């Protein structure tokens, strides 16, 4: 065995042991453990990260309690963009084993780098989580982008480690476009599919379009990632495919942040990060159970440690002990990107909350788009075959108006318009009114 391979094997053993030890901690022991690791991480980061050693030189390298963390400044997505490509990399070049970049769909790209230890500390947790969903007899399609990303490889390797059969279709390739994925699913009958919720819908429609019955694929579990989803939409997807639905949460710059336990709750990866929830307006920390913006601080990262990084994600974190599985890790609910809301009538509406109202209205189908025109919320929604169109649209207007106290105008949209718009999008889950106008 080569020396590097031997070191990697030792790292893997250490990661497994570390994961098991953390799971056995009590809630107060978790805090003690995090404080110790935080102080080591602060010293390391302020000494080795070009960004932090330059701009945060006067910051303390030690805190006496976890609450003192809130006295440190935030790191923002703009900081990451400004530090592109290597200002946040604290480890030596020889230790970096992967480099990736964001898609850049919402501005300039950001970069990510990881060492083998970073990679494996994360990967053993992903392995434990997907082990609740799949096993050696299962074939699983990984239909998320592999290009420049980490999540696909992370899930891919975790599935391999639990003995599943991995089919790495990706999501953006010309070799395996979505219609080929649909046809392959009919041919080889995977038990699992990993993709965005929107892609799961598109594949379902494509299978029907080629004259096959999607339920005869035999899919058992959909693991959705890369896009948040209302419970109304998830329920519809689960029913139409007749599958269990699970999720995982993360970002390219952090890798996994939330992984499901055997009871289906999304637990925070608190062995690798400290998580705070803040009021996005004031920056003040809010209590567990209140919604706000998720802020993460690395405590075990070598390559690209981040201190108080504002994720831009709206979440609620529940206290430790709220899940019956016994894990000391707190659980999280993800309510979508803060930037994706609608500002109407002096109020800010959460995108998923709007989706929930629209898609839980009787007669609505699976697709919708919304936006603000003047002082009202405009909703375009697919109406189910057989449903009364006008009645459904008025119900949507009433439901949304009552829920959010804003005027709402609803009109129908055809499935063909939705598909024409989505098939041109890198992230079809972001469908909006402009995308529909461009194809109608
Ligand atoms: Zn749990």
Tab-separated table of C-alpha atoms and ligand atoms in Angstrom:
chain	number	residue	atom	x	y	z
A	1	UNK	CA	0.000	0.000	0.000
A	2	UNK	CA	1.353	3.440	-0.932
A	3	UNK	CA	2.001	5.954	1.831
A	4	UNK	CA	-0.818	8.282	0.796
A	5	UNK	CA	-3.246	5.385	0.614
A	6	UNK	CA	-2.176	4.299	4.098
A	7	UNK	CA	-2.717	7.816	5.493
A	8	UNK	CA	-6.122	7.940	3.836
A	9	UNK	CA	-7.072	4.630	5.427
A	10	UNK	CA	-6.048	5.967	8.861
A	11	UNK	CA	-8.085	9.113	8.243
A	12	UNK	CA	-11.109	7.020	7.348
A	13	UNK	CA	-10.789	4.985	10.574
A	14	UNK	CA	-10.431	8.183	12.598
A	15	UNK	CA	-13.521	9.684	10.914
A	16	UNK	CA	-15.653	6.626	11.687
A	17	UNK	CA	-14.526	6.649	15.329
A	18	UNK	CA	-15.094	10.376	15.638
A	19	UNK	CA	-18.600	10.073	14.197
A	20	UNK	CA	-19.504	7.281	16.648
A	21	UNK	CA	-18.076	9.175	19.642
A	22	UNK	CA	-20.040	12.314	18.767
A	23	UNK	CA	-23.298	10.372	18.482
A	24	UNK	CA	-22.764	9.121	22.067
A	25	UNK	CA	-22.390	12.648	23.554
A	26	UNK	CA	-25.071	14.356	25.642
A	27	UNK	CA	-26.308	17.824	24.604
A	28	UNK	CA	-24.049	19.568	27.154
A	29	UNK	CA	-21.075	17.451	26.137
A	30	UNK	CA	-21.696	18.520	22.539
A	31	UNK	CA	-21.286	22.147	23.607
A	32	UNK	CA	-18.058	21.437	25.514
A	33	UNK	CA	-16.710	19.535	22.526
A	34	UNK	CA	-17.695	22.329	20.124
A	35	UNK	CA	-16.095	25.049	22.278
A	36	UNK	CA	-12.792	23.184	22.384
A	37	UNK	CA	-12.817	22.574	18.633
A	38	UNK	CA	-13.956	26.135	17.918
A	39	UNK	CA	-10.969	27.659	19.685
A	40	UNK	CA	-8.555	25.372	17.857
A	41	UNK	CA	-10.291	26.238	14.579
A	42	UNK	CA	-10.179	30.003	15.237
A	43	UNK	CA	-6.435	29.929	15.929
A	44	UNK	CA	-5.780	27.815	12.851
A	45	UNK	CA	-8.003	29.903	10.575
A	46	UNK	CA	-6.728	33.310	11.652
A	47	UNK	CA	-3.160	32.085	11.180
A	48	UNK	CA	-3.547	30.278	7.859
A	49	UNK	CA	-6.496	31.595	5.847
A	50	UNK	CA	-5.335	34.553	3.684
A	51	UNK	CA	-8.773	36.195	3.941
A	52	UNK	CA	-9.159	35.906	7.730
A	53	UNK	CA	-5.527	36.652	8.557
A	54	UNK	CA	-5.779	39.852	6.484
A	55	UNK	CA	-9.217	41.194	7.288
A	56	UNK	CA	-9.876	39.654	10.712
A	57	UNK	CA	-6.397	40.169	12.154
A	58	UNK	CA	-7.713	41.942	15.260
A	59	UNK	CA	-10.334	39.281	16.050
A	60	UNK	CA	-9.881	37.118	19.151
A	61	UNK	CA	-8.432	33.647	18.595
A	62	UNK	CA	-10.170	32.349	21.683
A	63	UNK	CA	-13.688	32.579	23.070
A	64	UNK	CA	-14.715	31.532	26.573
A	65	UNK	CA	-18.203	30.318	25.594
A	66	UNK	CA	-20.180	29.458	22.471
A	67	UNK	CA	-22.372	32.539	22.961
A	68	UNK	CA	-19.259	34.715	22.619
A	69	UNK	CA	-19.069	33.551	19.025
A	70	UNK	CA	-21.873	36.029	18.273
A	71	UNK	CA	-19.428	38.910	18.940
A	72	UNK	CA	-17.416	37.999	15.842
A	73	UNK	CA	-18.297	39.522	12.448
A	74	UNK	CA	-20.135	37.617	9.719
A	75	UNK	CA	-18.636	36.135	6.577
A	76	UNK	CA	-20.873	36.720	3.558
A	77	UNK	CA	-21.354	35.274	0.099
A	78	UNK	CA	-19.866	38.545	-1.209
A	79	UNK	CA	-16.723	37.858	0.848
A	80	UNK	CA	-16.493	34.429	-0.801
A	81	UNK	CA	-16.894	35.983	-4.245
A	82	UNK	CA	-14.237	38.577	-3.415
A	83	UNK	CA	-11.901	35.866	-2.174
A	84	UNK	CA	-12.204	33.808	-5.359
A	85	UNK	CA	-10.401	31.544	-6.072
A	86	UNK	CA	-8.036	30.886	-3.143
A	87	UNK	CA	-8.235	33.597	-0.448
A	88	UNK	CA	-10.195	31.287	1.877
A	89	UNK	CA	-7.931	28.264	1.487
A	90	UNK	CA	-6.034	27.670	4.750
A	91	UNK	CA	-4.405	24.328	3.947
A	92	UNK	CA	-1.234	23.642	1.977
A	93	UNK	CA	-1.720	22.921	-1.735
A	94	UNK	CA	-0.375	19.406	-1.223
A	95	UNK	CA	-3.319	18.574	1.086
A	96	UNK	CA	-6.101	19.749	-1.233
A	97	UNK	CA	-7.788	16.804	-2.927
A	98	UNK	CA	-10.822	18.478	-4.528
A	99	UNK	CA	-11.605	21.898	-5.911
A	100	UNK	CA	-15.071	23.004	-7.012
A	101	UNK	CA	-17.053	26.080	-7.937
A	102	UNK	CA	-20.644	27.194	-7.623
A	103	UNK	CA	-22.716	27.315	-10.806
A	104	UNK	CA	-22.664	31.114	-10.778
A	105	UNK	CA	-26.375	31.302	-11.654
A	106	UNK	CA	-26.877	34.061	-9.061
A	107	UNK	CA	-23.723	36.077	-9.692
A	108	UNK	CA	-19.991	35.530	-9.855
A	109	UNK	CA	-18.922	31.992	-8.914
A	110	UNK	CA	-17.494	31.055	-5.529
A	111	UNK	CA	-14.829	28.409	-5.055
A	112	UNK	CA	-14.547	25.467	-2.675
A	113	UNK	CA	-11.634	23.279	-1.672
A	114	UNK	CA	-11.336	20.264	0.618
A	115	UNK	CA	-8.656	18.052	2.075
A	116	UNK	CA	-9.014	14.285	2.337
A	117	UNK	CA	-9.826	14.624	6.046
A	118	UNK	CA	-12.549	17.216	5.344
A	119	UNK	CA	-13.961	14.930	2.670
A	120	UNK	CA	-14.042	11.771	4.778
A	121	UNK	CA	-15.349	13.425	7.977
A	122	UNK	CA	-18.325	14.440	5.883
A	123	UNK	CA	-18.563	11.243	3.865
A	124	UNK	CA	-18.918	8.847	6.838
A	125	UNK	CA	-21.936	10.855	8.024
A	126	UNK	CA	-23.505	10.774	4.560
A	127	UNK	CA	-22.865	7.037	4.467
A	128	UNK	CA	-24.701	6.567	7.776
A	129	UNK	CA	-27.624	8.621	6.500
A	130	UNK	CA	-28.093	6.960	3.088
A	131	UNK	CA	-27.697	3.618	4.861
A	132	UNK	CA	-31.159	4.266	6.342
A	133	UNK	CA	-32.595	4.551	2.842
A	134	UNK	CA	-30.755	2.090	0.638
A	135	UNK	CA	-28.915	-1.214	0.867
A	136	UNK	CA	-26.854	-3.672	-1.186
A	137	UNK	CA	-29.791	-4.843	-3.288
A	138	UNK	CA	-30.673	-1.337	-4.451
A	139	UNK	CA	-29.742	0.389	-7.678
A	140	UNK	CA	-29.695	4.166	-7.222
A	141	UNK	CA	-29.627	6.837	-9.940
A	142	UNK	CA	-27.593	9.899	-8.919
A	143	UNK	CA	-29.206	12.520	-11.140
A	144	UNK	CA	-27.640	15.714	-9.841
A	145	UNK	CA	-24.751	17.594	-11.489
A	146	UNK	CA	-21.286	16.074	-11.124
A	147	UNK	CA	-19.566	19.016	-12.822
A	148	UNK	CA	-17.542	21.164	-10.366
A	149	UNK	CA	-19.703	19.892	-7.478
A	150	UNK	CA	-19.088	17.825	-4.332
A	151	UNK	CA	-22.569	16.579	-3.333
A	152	UNK	CA	-22.895	14.146	-6.238
A	153	UNK	CA	-19.534	12.516	-5.488
A	154	UNK	CA	-20.257	12.531	-1.777
A	155	UNK	CA	-23.543	10.656	-2.252
A	156	UNK	CA	-22.035	8.480	-4.977
A	157	UNK	CA	-19.214	7.267	-2.692
A	158	UNK	CA	-21.517	6.850	0.308
A	159	UNK	CA	-23.850	4.666	-1.771
A	160	UNK	CA	-20.910	2.596	-2.968
A	161	UNK	CA	-19.749	2.183	0.650
A	162	UNK	CA	-23.119	0.719	1.700
A	163	UNK	CA	-23.045	-1.687	-1.233
A	164	UNK	CA	-25.717	-0.100	-3.432
A	165	UNK	CA	-25.391	-0.100	-7.226
A	166	UNK	CA	-24.625	3.464	-8.285
A	167	UNK	CA	-25.749	4.821	-11.646
A	168	UNK	CA	-24.059	8.194	-12.069
A	169	UNK	CA	-26.316	9.824	-14.660
A	170	UNK	CA	-25.509	13.398	-13.606
A	171	UNK	CA	-27.912	16.139	-14.576
A	172	UNK	CA	-26.236	18.431	-17.052
A	173	UNK	CA	-24.536	16.097	-19.490
A	174	UNK	CA	-25.172	15.621	-23.174
A	175	UNK	CA	-24.205	11.944	-22.778
A	176	UNK	CA	-27.076	11.278	-20.410
A	177	UNK	CA	-29.795	13.909	-20.942
A	178	UNK	CA	-33.033	13.676	-18.995
A	179	UNK	CA	-34.910	11.691	-21.658
A	180	UNK	CA	-32.215	9.027	-21.531
A	181	UNK	CA	-32.522	8.922	-17.708
A	182	UNK	CA	-36.274	8.354	-18.119
A	183	UNK	CA	-35.747	5.557	-20.643
A	184	UNK	CA	-33.007	3.920	-18.547
A	185	UNK	CA	-35.251	3.904	-15.483
A	186	UNK	CA	-37.808	1.889	-17.484
A	187	UNK	CA	-35.079	-0.502	-18.638
A	188	UNK	CA	-33.140	-1.165	-15.408
A	189	UNK	CA	-35.723	-0.420	-12.651
A	190	UNK	CA	-33.770	1.512	-9.979
A	191	UNK	CA	-35.005	1.420	-6.375
A	192	UNK	CA	-33.690	4.919	-5.688
A	193	UNK	CA	-33.481	8.268	-7.423
A	194	UNK	CA	-31.458	11.259	-6.191
A	195	UNK	CA	-32.407	14.544	-7.856
A	196	UNK	CA	-34.259	17.820	-7.329
A	197	UNK	CA	-38.031	17.569	-6.757
A	198	UNK	CA	-38.625	19.390	-10.046
A	199	UNK	CA	-36.498	16.880	-11.927
A	200	UNK	CA	-38.425	14.000	-10.336
A	201	UNK	CA	-41.602	15.513	-11.786
A	202	UNK	CA	-40.035	16.002	-15.212
A	203	UNK	CA	-38.763	12.414	-15.357
A	204	UNK	CA	-42.236	11.166	-14.400
A	205	UNK	CA	-43.812	13.107	-17.278
A	206	UNK	CA	-41.155	11.943	-19.728
A	207	UNK	CA	-41.753	8.307	-18.851
A	208	UNK	CA	-45.463	8.799	-19.509
A	209	UNK	CA	-44.666	10.604	-22.770
A	210	UNK	CA	-42.785	7.569	-24.085
A	211	UNK	CA	-45.831	5.429	-23.367
A	212	UNK	CA	-44.545	3.716	-20.217
A	213	UNK	CA	-46.063	3.600	-16.721
A	214	UNK	CA	-43.711	5.345	-14.215
A	215	UNK	CA	-45.020	3.152	-11.392
A	216	UNK	CA	-43.747	0.063	-13.193
A	217	UNK	CA	-40.200	1.382	-12.733
A	218	UNK	CA	-40.487	0.099	-9.169
A	219	UNK	CA	-38.880	3.156	-7.582
A	220	UNK	CA	-39.050	2.949	-3.773
A	221	UNK	CA	-37.263	6.064	-2.532
A	222	UNK	CA	-36.704	9.557	-3.846
A	223	UNK	CA	-33.877	11.418	-2.093
A	224	UNK	CA	-34.319	15.037	-3.104
A	225	UNK	CA	-31.511	17.566	-2.838
A	226	UNK	CA	-30.572	20.927	-4.299
A	227	UNK	CA	-33.990	22.515	-4.026
A	228	UNK	CA	-36.396	23.204	-1.187
A	229	UNK	CA	-39.947	22.044	-1.512
A	230	UNK	CA	-43.292	22.612	0.240
A	231	UNK	CA	-44.961	19.676	1.935
A	232	UNK	CA	-47.889	20.031	-0.517
A	233	UNK	CA	-45.578	19.500	-3.501
A	234	UNK	CA	-43.686	16.675	-1.762
A	235	UNK	CA	-46.920	14.874	-0.931
A	236	UNK	CA	-47.978	15.069	-4.577
A	237	UNK	CA	-44.598	13.804	-5.807
A	238	UNK	CA	-44.615	10.964	-3.272
A	239	UNK	CA	-48.123	9.917	-4.310
A	240	UNK	CA	-47.586	10.097	-8.056
A	241	UNK	CA	-44.396	8.024	-7.902
A	242	UNK	CA	-45.716	5.962	-4.977
A	243	UNK	CA	-42.398	6.354	-3.131
A	244	UNK	CA	-40.954	7.384	0.218
A	245	UNK	CA	-39.431	10.855	0.059
A	246	UNK	CA	-36.239	11.792	1.922
A	247	UNK	CA	-33.886	14.740	1.784
A	248	UNK	CA	-30.386	15.995	2.615
A	249	UNK	CA	-29.190	19.576	2.965
A	250	UNK	CA	-25.874	21.198	2.193
A	251	UNK	CA	-23.956	23.676	0.063
A	252	UNK	CA	-20.853	23.381	-2.125
A	253	UNK	CA	-18.839	25.632	0.204
A	254	UNK	CA	-19.732	23.584	3.295
A	255	UNK	CA	-20.672	20.077	2.098
A	256	UNK	CA	-23.448	18.401	4.125
A	257	UNK	CA	-25.146	20.499	6.793
A	258	UNK	CA	-28.235	18.369	7.455
A	259	UNK	CA	-28.651	14.602	7.138
A	260	UNK	CA	-31.681	12.442	7.859
A	261	UNK	CA	-31.783	9.867	10.654
A	262	UNK	CA	-33.716	6.603	10.517
A	263	UNK	CA	-36.845	8.477	11.650
A	264	UNK	CA	-36.672	10.887	8.720
A	265	UNK	CA	-35.610	13.959	10.724
A	266	UNK	CA	-32.925	16.231	9.286
A	267	UNK	CA	-30.126	16.468	11.889
A	268	UNK	CA	-27.437	19.164	11.790
A	269	UNK	CA	-23.831	18.088	11.193
A	270	UNK	CA	-22.809	19.576	14.553
A	271	UNK	CA	-19.627	17.529	14.695
A	272	UNK	CA	-18.287	19.716	11.845
A	273	UNK	CA	-20.067	23.040	12.338
A	274	UNK	CA	-21.557	25.309	14.952
A	275	UNK	CA	-24.969	26.474	13.788
A	276	UNK	CA	-26.598	29.758	14.747
A	277	UNK	CA	-29.931	31.152	13.567
A	278	UNK	CA	-30.118	34.938	13.274
A	279	UNK	CA	-32.697	37.563	12.490
A	280	UNK	CA	-31.630	38.463	8.919
A	281	UNK	CA	-32.462	42.140	9.483
A	282	UNK	CA	-30.754	42.765	12.832
A	283	UNK	CA	-28.127	40.010	12.805
A	284	UNK	CA	-29.129	39.087	16.371
A	285	UNK	CA	-29.236	35.403	17.320
A	286	UNK	CA	-32.747	33.980	17.746
A	287	UNK	CA	-33.785	31.107	20.030
A	288	UNK	CA	-34.151	27.477	18.937
A	289	UNK	CA	-37.603	27.039	17.439
A	290	UNK	CA	-37.709	30.509	15.812
A	291	UNK	CA	-37.129	30.885	12.085
A	292	UNK	CA	-34.258	32.961	10.744
A	293	UNK	CA	-31.107	32.825	8.617
A	294	UNK	CA	-28.719	29.935	9.189
A	295	UNK	CA	-25.145	30.916	10.078
A	296	UNK	CA	-22.409	28.270	10.131
A	297	UNK	CA	-18.956	28.194	11.696
A	298	UNK	CA	-16.471	25.440	10.874
A	299	UNK	CA	-14.935	23.558	13.789
A	300	UNK	CA	-13.194	20.680	12.013
A	301	UNK	CA	-12.207	22.040	8.608
A	302	UNK	CA	-8.701	22.070	7.170
A	303	UNK	CA	-9.048	23.418	3.642
A	304	UNK	CA	-11.613	26.205	3.734
A	305	UNK	CA	-12.786	27.056	7.249
A	306	UNK	CA	-15.584	29.608	7.433
A	307	UNK	CA	-16.432	31.704	10.474
A	308	UNK	CA	-20.031	32.833	10.971
A	309	UNK	CA	-20.880	32.308	7.309
A	310	UNK	CA	-24.352	33.601	6.418
A	311	UNK	CA	-25.885	30.887	4.261
A	312	UNK	CA	-28.853	32.945	3.020
A	313	UNK	CA	-31.114	30.008	3.923
A	314	UNK	CA	-34.231	30.491	6.028
A	315	UNK	CA	-34.508	27.723	8.619
A	316	UNK	CA	-35.915	26.680	11.972
A	317	UNK	CA	-33.668	24.696	14.320
A	318	UNK	CA	-35.295	22.522	16.991
A	319	UNK	CA	-33.624	21.910	20.366
A	320	UNK	CA	-31.478	18.867	21.029
A	321	UNK	CA	-33.555	15.875	22.110
A	322	UNK	CA	-36.510	16.749	19.889
A	323	UNK	CA	-36.063	13.598	17.803
A	324	UNK	CA	-36.777	10.163	19.280
A	325	UNK	CA	-33.775	8.605	17.497
A	326	UNK	CA	-31.562	9.756	20.394
A	327	UNK	CA	-28.968	11.693	18.379
A	328	UNK	CA	-27.595	14.719	20.271
A	329	UNK	CA	-27.606	16.726	17.033
A	330	UNK	CA	-30.371	19.309	16.761
A	331	UNK	CA	-32.823	19.043	13.866
A	332	UNK	CA	-33.476	21.597	11.150
A	333	UNK	CA	-36.339	22.568	8.875
A	334	UNK	CA	-35.385	24.402	5.697
A	335	UNK	CA	-37.804	27.055	4.455
A	336	UNK	CA	-35.932	28.077	1.294
A	337	UNK	CA	-33.589	30.882	0.270
A	338	UNK	CA	-34.215	34.279	1.858
A	339	UNK	CA	-33.599	35.877	-1.544
A	340	UNK	CA	-36.414	33.863	-3.105
A	341	UNK	CA	-39.324	35.488	-1.275
A	342	UNK	CA	-41.882	37.893	-2.720
A	343	UNK	CA	-42.026	41.527	-1.568
A	344	UNK	CA	-45.632	42.630	-1.923
A	345	UNK	CA	-47.733	45.274	-0.183
A	346	UNK	CA	-44.932	46.086	2.244
A	347	UNK	CA	-44.637	42.454	3.291
A	348	UNK	CA	-42.176	39.708	2.476
A	349	UNK	CA	-43.737	36.342	1.651
A	350	UNK	CA	-41.774	33.111	1.910
A	351	UNK	CA	-41.691	31.283	-1.432
A	352	UNK	CA	-42.371	27.858	0.069
A	353	UNK	CA	-45.288	29.201	2.115
A	354	UNK	CA	-46.834	30.531	-1.112
A	355	UNK	CA	-46.157	27.204	-2.854
A	356	UNK	CA	-47.848	25.398	0.029
A	357	UNK	CA	-51.011	27.531	-0.303
A	358	UNK	CA	-51.149	27.208	-4.095
A	359	UNK	CA	-50.429	23.494	-4.440
A	360	UNK	CA	-52.594	22.432	-1.495
A	361	UNK	CA	-55.628	24.034	-3.181
A	362	UNK	CA	-57.933	21.360	-4.601
A	363	UNK	CA	-57.697	21.098	-8.397
A	364	UNK	CA	-54.140	22.415	-8.738
A	365	UNK	CA	-51.554	20.252	-10.487
A	366	UNK	CA	-47.836	20.033	-9.840
A	367	UNK	CA	-46.441	23.190	-11.376
A	368	UNK	CA	-46.792	26.882	-10.664
A	369	UNK	CA	-44.884	30.135	-10.932
A	370	UNK	CA	-45.438	33.332	-8.992
A	371	UNK	CA	-44.237	36.914	-8.997
A	372	UNK	CA	-45.200	40.411	-7.994
A	373	UNK	CA	-46.910	42.814	-10.372
A	374	UNK	CA	-47.836	46.206	-8.919
A	375	UNK	CA	-49.221	45.608	-5.457
A	376	UNK	CA	-50.465	42.098	-6.023
A	377	UNK	CA	-49.102	38.584	-6.119
A	378	UNK	CA	-49.580	36.971	-9.530
A	379	UNK	CA	-49.786	33.180	-9.652
A	380	UNK	CA	-49.691	31.012	-12.773
A	381	UNK	CA	-50.705	27.466	-11.932
A	382	UNK	CA	-51.321	24.237	-13.771
A	383	UNK	CA	-54.883	23.004	-13.228
A	384	UNK	CA	-55.417	19.258	-13.014
A	385	UNK	CA	-57.201	17.483	-15.823
A	386	UNK	CA	-60.886	17.182	-14.960
A	387	UNK	CA	-60.837	20.047	-12.435
A	388	UNK	CA	-62.956	23.156	-13.005
A	389	UNK	CA	-60.445	25.774	-14.145
A	390	UNK	CA	-62.187	28.976	-13.020
A	391	UNK	CA	-63.289	27.497	-9.704
A	392	UNK	CA	-59.737	26.271	-8.992
A	393	UNK	CA	-58.200	29.636	-9.863
A	394	UNK	CA	-60.630	31.563	-7.634
A	395	UNK	CA	-59.882	29.115	-4.819
A	396	UNK	CA	-56.161	29.777	-5.233
A	397	UNK	CA	-56.766	33.539	-5.112
A	398	UNK	CA	-58.890	33.231	-1.962
A	399	UNK	CA	-56.483	30.873	-0.254
A	400	UNK	CA	-53.413	33.039	-0.928
A	401	UNK	CA	-55.182	36.329	-0.109
A	402	UNK	CA	-56.456	34.997	3.196
A	403	UNK	CA	-53.176	33.382	4.216
A	404	UNK	CA	-50.975	36.409	3.520
A	405	UNK	CA	-53.393	39.379	3.495
A	406	UNK	CA	-52.225	40.455	0.040
A	407	UNK	CA	-54.232	40.713	-3.204
A	408	UNK	CA	-53.693	37.727	-5.514
A	409	UNK	CA	-54.531	37.147	-9.191
A	410	UNK	CA	-54.341	33.585	-10.500
A	411	UNK	CA	-54.399	32.312	-14.070
A	412	UNK	CA	-53.788	28.907	-15.572
A	413	UNK	CA	-50.680	27.796	-17.430
A	414	UNK	CA	-50.335	24.842	-19.765
A	415	UNK	CA	-48.024	21.945	-19.121
A	416	UNK	CA	-46.411	22.499	-22.531
A	417	UNK	CA	-45.461	26.105	-21.608
A	418	UNK	CA	-44.002	24.943	-18.293
A	419	UNK	CA	-41.951	22.229	-19.963
A	420	UNK	CA	-40.727	24.568	-22.713
A	421	UNK	CA	-39.556	27.054	-20.075
A	422	UNK	CA	-38.050	24.499	-17.678
A	423	UNK	CA	-36.121	22.601	-20.339
A	424	UNK	CA	-34.119	25.769	-21.040
A	425	UNK	CA	-33.227	26.336	-17.388
A	426	UNK	CA	-30.152	25.219	-15.475
A	427	UNK	CA	-32.260	25.251	-12.290
A	428	UNK	CA	-35.867	24.562	-13.332
A	429	UNK	CA	-37.002	24.784	-9.709
A	430	UNK	CA	-36.522	28.558	-9.998
A	431	UNK	CA	-39.272	28.910	-12.640
A	432	UNK	CA	-40.836	32.384	-12.534
A	433	UNK	CA	-43.254	34.520	-14.549
A	434	UNK	CA	-40.505	35.877	-16.835
A	435	UNK	CA	-39.443	32.366	-17.828
A	436	UNK	CA	-43.042	31.579	-18.846
A	437	UNK	CA	-43.454	34.841	-20.757
A	438	UNK	CA	-40.314	34.049	-22.755
A	439	UNK	CA	-41.863	30.866	-24.197
A	440	UNK	CA	-45.514	31.931	-24.595
B	1	LIG	ZN1	-33.462	11.631	14.569
